[in-house]
PDB file of C-alpha atoms in Angstrom:
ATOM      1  CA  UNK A   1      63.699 126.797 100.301  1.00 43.00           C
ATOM      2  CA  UNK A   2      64.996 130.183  98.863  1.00 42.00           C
ATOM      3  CA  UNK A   3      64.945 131.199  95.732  1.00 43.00           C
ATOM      4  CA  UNK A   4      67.948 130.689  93.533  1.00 45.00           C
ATOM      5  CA  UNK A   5      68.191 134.045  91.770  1.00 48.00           C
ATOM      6  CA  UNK A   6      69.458 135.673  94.581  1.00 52.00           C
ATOM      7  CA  UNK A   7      72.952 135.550  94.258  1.00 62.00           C
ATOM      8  CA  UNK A   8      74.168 137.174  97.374  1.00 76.00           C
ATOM      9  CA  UNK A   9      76.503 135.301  99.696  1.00 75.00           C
ATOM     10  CA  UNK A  10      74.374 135.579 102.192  1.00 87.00           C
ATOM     11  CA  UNK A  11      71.240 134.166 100.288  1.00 91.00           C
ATOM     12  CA  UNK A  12      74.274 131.455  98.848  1.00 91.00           C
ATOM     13  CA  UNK A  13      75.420 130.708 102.150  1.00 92.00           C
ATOM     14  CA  UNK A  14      71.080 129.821 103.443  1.00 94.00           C
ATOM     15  CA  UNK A  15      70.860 127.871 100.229  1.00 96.00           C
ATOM     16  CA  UNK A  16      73.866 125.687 101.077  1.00 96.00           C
ATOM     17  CA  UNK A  17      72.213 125.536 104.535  1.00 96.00           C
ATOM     18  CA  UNK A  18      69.315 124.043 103.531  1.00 96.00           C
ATOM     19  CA  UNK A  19      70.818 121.540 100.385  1.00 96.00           C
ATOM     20  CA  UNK A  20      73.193 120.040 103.139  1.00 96.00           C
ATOM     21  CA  UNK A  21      70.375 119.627 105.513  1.00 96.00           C
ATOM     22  CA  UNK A  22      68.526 118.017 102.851  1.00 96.00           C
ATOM     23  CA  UNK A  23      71.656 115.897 101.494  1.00 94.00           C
ATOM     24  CA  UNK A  24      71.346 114.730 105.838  1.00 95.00           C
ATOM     25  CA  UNK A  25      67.690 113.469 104.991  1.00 96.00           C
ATOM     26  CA  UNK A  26      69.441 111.439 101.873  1.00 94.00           C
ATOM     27  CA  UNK A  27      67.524 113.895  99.435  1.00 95.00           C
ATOM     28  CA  UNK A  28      69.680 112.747  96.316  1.00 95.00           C
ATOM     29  CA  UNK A  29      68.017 115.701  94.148  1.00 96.00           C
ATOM     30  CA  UNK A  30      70.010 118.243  96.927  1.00 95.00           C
ATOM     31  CA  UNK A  31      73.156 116.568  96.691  1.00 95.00           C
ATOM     32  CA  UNK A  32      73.214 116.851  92.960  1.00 95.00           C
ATOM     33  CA  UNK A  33      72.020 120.755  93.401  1.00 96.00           C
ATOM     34  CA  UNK A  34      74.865 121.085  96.514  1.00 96.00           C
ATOM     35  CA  UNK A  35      77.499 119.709  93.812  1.00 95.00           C
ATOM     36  CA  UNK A  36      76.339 121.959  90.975  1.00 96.00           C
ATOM     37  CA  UNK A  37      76.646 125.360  92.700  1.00 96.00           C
ATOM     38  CA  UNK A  38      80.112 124.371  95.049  1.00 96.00           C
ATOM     39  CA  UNK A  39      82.140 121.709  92.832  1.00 95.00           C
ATOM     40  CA  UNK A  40      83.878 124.413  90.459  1.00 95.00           C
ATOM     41  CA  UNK A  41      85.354 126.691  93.328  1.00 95.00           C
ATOM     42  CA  UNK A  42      86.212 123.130  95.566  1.00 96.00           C
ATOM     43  CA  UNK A  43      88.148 121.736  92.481  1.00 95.00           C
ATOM     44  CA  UNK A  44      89.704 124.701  92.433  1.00 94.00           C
ATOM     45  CA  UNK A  45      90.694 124.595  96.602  1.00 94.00           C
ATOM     46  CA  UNK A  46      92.427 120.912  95.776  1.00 93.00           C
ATOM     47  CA  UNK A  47      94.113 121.859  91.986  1.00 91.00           C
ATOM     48  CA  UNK A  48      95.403 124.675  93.869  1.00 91.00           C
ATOM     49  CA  UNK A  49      97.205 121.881  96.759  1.00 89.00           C
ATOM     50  CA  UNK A  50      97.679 119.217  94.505  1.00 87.00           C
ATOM     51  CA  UNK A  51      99.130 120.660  91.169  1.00 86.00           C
ATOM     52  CA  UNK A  52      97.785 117.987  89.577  1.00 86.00           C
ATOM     53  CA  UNK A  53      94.369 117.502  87.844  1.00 89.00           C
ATOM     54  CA  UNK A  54      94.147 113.628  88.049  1.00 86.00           C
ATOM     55  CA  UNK A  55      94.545 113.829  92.294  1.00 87.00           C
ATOM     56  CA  UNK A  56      92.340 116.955  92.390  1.00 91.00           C
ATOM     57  CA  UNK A  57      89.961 115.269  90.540  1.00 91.00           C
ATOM     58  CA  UNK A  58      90.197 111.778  92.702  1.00 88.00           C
ATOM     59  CA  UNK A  59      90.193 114.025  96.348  1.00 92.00           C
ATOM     60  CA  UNK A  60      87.520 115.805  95.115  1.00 93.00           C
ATOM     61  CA  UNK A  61      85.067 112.637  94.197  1.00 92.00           C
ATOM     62  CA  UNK A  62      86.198 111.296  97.994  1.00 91.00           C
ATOM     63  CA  UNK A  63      85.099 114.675  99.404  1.00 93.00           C
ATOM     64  CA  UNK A  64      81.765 114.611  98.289  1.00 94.00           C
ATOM     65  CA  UNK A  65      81.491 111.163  99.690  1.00 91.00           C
ATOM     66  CA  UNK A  66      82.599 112.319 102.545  1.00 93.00           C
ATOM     67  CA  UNK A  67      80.224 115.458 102.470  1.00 95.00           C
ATOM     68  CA  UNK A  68      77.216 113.122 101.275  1.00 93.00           C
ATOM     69  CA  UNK A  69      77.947 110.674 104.435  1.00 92.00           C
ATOM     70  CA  UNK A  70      78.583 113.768 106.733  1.00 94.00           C
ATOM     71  CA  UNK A  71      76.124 116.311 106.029  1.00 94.00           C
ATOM     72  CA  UNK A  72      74.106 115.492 109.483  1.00 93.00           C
ATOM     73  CA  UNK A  73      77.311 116.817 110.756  1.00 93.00           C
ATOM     74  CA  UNK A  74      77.551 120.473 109.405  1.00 93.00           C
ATOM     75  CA  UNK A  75      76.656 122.950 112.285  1.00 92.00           C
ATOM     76  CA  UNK A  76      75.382 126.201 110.861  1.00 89.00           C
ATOM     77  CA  UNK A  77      76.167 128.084 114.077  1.00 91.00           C
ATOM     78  CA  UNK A  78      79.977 126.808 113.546  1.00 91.00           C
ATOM     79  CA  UNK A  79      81.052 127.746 109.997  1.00 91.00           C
ATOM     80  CA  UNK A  80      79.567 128.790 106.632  1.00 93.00           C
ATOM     81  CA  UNK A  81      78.666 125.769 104.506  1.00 96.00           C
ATOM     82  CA  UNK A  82      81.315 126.742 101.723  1.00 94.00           C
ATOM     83  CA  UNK A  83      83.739 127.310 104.708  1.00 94.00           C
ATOM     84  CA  UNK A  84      83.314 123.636 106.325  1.00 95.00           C
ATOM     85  CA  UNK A  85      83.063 121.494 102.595  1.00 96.00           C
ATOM     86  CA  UNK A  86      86.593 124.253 101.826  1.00 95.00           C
ATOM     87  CA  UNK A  87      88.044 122.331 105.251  1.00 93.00           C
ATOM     88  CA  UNK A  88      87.092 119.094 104.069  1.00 95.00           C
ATOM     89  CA  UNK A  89      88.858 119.674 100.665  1.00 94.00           C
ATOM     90  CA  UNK A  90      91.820 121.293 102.123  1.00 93.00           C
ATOM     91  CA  UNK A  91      92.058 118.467 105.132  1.00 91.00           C
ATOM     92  CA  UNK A  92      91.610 115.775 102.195  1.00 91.00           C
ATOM     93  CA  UNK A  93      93.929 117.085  99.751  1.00 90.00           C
ATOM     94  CA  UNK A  94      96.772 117.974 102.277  1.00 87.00           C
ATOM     95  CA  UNK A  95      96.333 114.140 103.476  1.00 85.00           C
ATOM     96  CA  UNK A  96      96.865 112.816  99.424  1.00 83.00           C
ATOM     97  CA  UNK A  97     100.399 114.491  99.772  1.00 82.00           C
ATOM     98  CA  UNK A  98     101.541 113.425 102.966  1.00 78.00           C
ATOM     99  CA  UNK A  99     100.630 109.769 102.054  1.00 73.00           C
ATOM    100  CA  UNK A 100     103.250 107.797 100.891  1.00 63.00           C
ATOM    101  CA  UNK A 101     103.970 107.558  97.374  1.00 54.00           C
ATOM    102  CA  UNK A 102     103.064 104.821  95.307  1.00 49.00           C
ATOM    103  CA  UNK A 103     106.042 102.983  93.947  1.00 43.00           C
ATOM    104  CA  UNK A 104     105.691 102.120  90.222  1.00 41.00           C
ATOM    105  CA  UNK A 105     104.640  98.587  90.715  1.00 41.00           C
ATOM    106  CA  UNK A 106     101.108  96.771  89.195  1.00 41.00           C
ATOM    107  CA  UNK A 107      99.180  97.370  86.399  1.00 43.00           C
ATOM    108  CA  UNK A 108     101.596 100.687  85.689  1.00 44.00           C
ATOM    109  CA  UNK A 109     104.677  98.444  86.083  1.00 46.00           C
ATOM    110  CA  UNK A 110     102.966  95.679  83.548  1.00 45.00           C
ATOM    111  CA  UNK A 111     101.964  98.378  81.228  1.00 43.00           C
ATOM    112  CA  UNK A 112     105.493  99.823  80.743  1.00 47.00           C
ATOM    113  CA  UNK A 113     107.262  96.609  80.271  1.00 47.00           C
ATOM    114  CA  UNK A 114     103.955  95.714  77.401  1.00 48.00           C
ATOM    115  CA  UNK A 115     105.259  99.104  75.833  1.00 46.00           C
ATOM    116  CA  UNK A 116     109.108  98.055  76.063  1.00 48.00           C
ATOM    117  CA  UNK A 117     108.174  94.613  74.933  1.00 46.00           C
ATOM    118  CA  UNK A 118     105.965  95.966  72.026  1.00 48.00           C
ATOM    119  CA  UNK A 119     109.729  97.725  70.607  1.00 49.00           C
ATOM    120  CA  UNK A 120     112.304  95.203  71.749  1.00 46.00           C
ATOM    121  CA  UNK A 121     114.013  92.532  69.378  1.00 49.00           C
ATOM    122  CA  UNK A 122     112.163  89.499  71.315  1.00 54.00           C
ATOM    123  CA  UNK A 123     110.423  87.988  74.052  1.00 57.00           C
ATOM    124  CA  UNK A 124     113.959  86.670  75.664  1.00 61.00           C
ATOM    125  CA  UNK A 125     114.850  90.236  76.160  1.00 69.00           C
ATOM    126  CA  UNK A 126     111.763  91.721  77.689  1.00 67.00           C
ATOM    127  CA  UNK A 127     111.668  88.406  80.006  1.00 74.00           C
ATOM    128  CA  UNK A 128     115.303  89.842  81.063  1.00 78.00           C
ATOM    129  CA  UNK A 129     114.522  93.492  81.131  1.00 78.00           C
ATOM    130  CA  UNK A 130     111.432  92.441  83.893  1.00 79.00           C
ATOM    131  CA  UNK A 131     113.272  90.330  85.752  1.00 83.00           C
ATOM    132  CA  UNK A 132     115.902  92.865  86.299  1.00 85.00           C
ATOM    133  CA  UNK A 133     113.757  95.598  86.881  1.00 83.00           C
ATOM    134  CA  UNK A 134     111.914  93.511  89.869  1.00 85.00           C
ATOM    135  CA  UNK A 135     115.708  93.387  91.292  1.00 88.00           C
ATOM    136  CA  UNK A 136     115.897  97.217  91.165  1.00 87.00           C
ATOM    137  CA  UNK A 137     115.069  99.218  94.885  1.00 86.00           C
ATOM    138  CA  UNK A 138     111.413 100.478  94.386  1.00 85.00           C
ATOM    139  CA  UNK A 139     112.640 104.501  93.791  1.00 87.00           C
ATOM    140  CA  UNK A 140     115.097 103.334  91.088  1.00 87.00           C
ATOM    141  CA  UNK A 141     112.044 101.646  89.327  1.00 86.00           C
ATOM    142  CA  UNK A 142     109.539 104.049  89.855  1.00 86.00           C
ATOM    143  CA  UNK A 143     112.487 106.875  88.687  1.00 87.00           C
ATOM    144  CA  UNK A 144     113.293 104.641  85.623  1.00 85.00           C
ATOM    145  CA  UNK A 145     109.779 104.052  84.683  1.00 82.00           C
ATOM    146  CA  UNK A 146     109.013 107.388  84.389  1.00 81.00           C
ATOM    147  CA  UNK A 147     111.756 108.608  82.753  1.00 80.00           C
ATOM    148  CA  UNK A 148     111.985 105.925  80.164  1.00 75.00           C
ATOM    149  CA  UNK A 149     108.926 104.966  80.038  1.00 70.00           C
ATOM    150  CA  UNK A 150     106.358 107.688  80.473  1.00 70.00           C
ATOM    151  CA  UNK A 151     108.762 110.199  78.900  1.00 74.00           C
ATOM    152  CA  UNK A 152     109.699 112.491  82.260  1.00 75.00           C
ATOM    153  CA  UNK A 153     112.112 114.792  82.527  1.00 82.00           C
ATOM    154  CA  UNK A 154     114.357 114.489  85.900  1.00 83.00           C
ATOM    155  CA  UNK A 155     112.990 117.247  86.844  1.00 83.00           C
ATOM    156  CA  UNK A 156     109.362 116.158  86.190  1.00 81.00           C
ATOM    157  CA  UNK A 157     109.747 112.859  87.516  1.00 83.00           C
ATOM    158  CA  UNK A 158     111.452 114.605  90.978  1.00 84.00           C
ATOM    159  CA  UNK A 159     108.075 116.666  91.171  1.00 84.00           C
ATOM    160  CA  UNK A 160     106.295 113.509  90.843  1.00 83.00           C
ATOM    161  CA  UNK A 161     107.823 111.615  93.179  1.00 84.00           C
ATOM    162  CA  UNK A 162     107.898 114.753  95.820  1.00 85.00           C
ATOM    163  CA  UNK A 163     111.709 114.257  95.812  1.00 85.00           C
ATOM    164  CA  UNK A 164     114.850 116.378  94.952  1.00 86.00           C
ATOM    165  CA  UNK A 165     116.054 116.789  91.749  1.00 84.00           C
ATOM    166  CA  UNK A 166     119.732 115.321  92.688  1.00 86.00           C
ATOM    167  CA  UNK A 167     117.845 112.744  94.463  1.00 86.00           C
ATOM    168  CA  UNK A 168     116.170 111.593  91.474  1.00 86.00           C
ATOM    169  CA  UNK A 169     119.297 111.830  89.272  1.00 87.00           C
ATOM    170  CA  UNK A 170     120.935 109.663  91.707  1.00 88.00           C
ATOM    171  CA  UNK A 171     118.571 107.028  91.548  1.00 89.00           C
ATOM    172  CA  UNK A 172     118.215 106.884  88.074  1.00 87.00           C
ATOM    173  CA  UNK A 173     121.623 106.965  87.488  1.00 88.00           C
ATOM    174  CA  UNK A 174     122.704 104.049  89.949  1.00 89.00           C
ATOM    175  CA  UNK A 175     119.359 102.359  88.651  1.00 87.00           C
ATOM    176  CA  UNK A 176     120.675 102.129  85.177  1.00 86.00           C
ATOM    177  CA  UNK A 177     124.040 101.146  86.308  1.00 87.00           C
ATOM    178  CA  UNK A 178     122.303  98.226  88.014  1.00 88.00           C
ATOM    179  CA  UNK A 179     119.790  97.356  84.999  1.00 84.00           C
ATOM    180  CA  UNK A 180     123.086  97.502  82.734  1.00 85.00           C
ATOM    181  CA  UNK A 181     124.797  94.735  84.670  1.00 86.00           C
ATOM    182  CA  UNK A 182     122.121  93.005  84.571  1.00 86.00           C
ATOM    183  CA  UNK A 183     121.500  92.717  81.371  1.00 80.00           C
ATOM    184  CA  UNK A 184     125.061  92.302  80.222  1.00 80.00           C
ATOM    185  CA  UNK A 185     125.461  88.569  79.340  1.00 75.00           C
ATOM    186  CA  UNK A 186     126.189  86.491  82.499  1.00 70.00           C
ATOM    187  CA  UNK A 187     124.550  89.574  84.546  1.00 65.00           C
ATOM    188  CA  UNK A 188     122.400  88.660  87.703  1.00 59.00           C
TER     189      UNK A 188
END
């Protein structure tokens, strides 16, 4: 293997080489060596996509799996190896925004209405406030929650959700109508 201390791209580029060819053989010490010198600048690649430090950080994990299970794969005479793990950042994070969002239901939906319970007068209300939220369409709830819940602005919660702005206002606005009747006396 060469030495280290030459930090030309070239000498970079034959050191990559040879830790993905080793990472191939299941070389675990290589892998670890492959993610110290390459994980900075492909964090950077999917912060840069994904605007958000929580997915970049998820995509990022995945890719190395990927890179880990796929480093047989990598064909020197094809690409650099900093040029084809790049492509398998970019592919990956580019795929994380075209999938579909999630809608605020599970463990974030329970934790909200803990919080809500943890301030309301009694258990008969937060009973009433989940049972009318479960009646709201998924983008009113997941707009609501995040607004009242995790403290968004519209316009945060519209960059969340990968939606307008007047989008968002909408639903929040006709999701609050809907919660209000609701919890009216003699509501749904």
């Amino acid at each position: 293997m060469t030495s280290t201390n030459n930090s030309s791209p070239d000498a970079l580029a034959i050191r990559l080489a040879e830790l993905l060819a080793q990472c191939a053989l299941r070389n675990q010490r290589a892998f670890a060596l492959l993610y110290e010198l390459t994980s900075a600048k492909l964090f950077g690649v999917a912060l840069r996509i994904l605007r958000r430090r929580d997915w970049a950080e998820e995509v990022l994990q995945e890719c190395y799996v990927s890179i880990w299970n796929h480093a047989g794969d990598y064909a020197v005479q094809r690409s650099a190896p900093l040029t084809w793990m790049t492509s398998i950042v970019r592919n990956r994070s580019l795929d994380w925004l075209r999938r579909p969002q999630q809608e605020a239901t599970g463990e974030e939906y329970d934790i909200a209405v803990e919080a809500w319970q943890d301030d309301a007068p009694g258990p008969l209300e937060a009973a009433a406030l989940e049972r009318c939220l479960q009646q709201l369409d998924g983008k009113q709830r997941q707009s609501i929650m995040l607004a009242f819940f995790h403290g968004l602005s519209h316009s945060e919660v519209a960059g969340h959700m990968k939606q307008p702005l007047g989008t968002v206002k909408t639903w929040v606005r006709r999701g609050l109508e809907r919660l209000k009747g609701c919890l009216q006396p003699g509501g749904a």
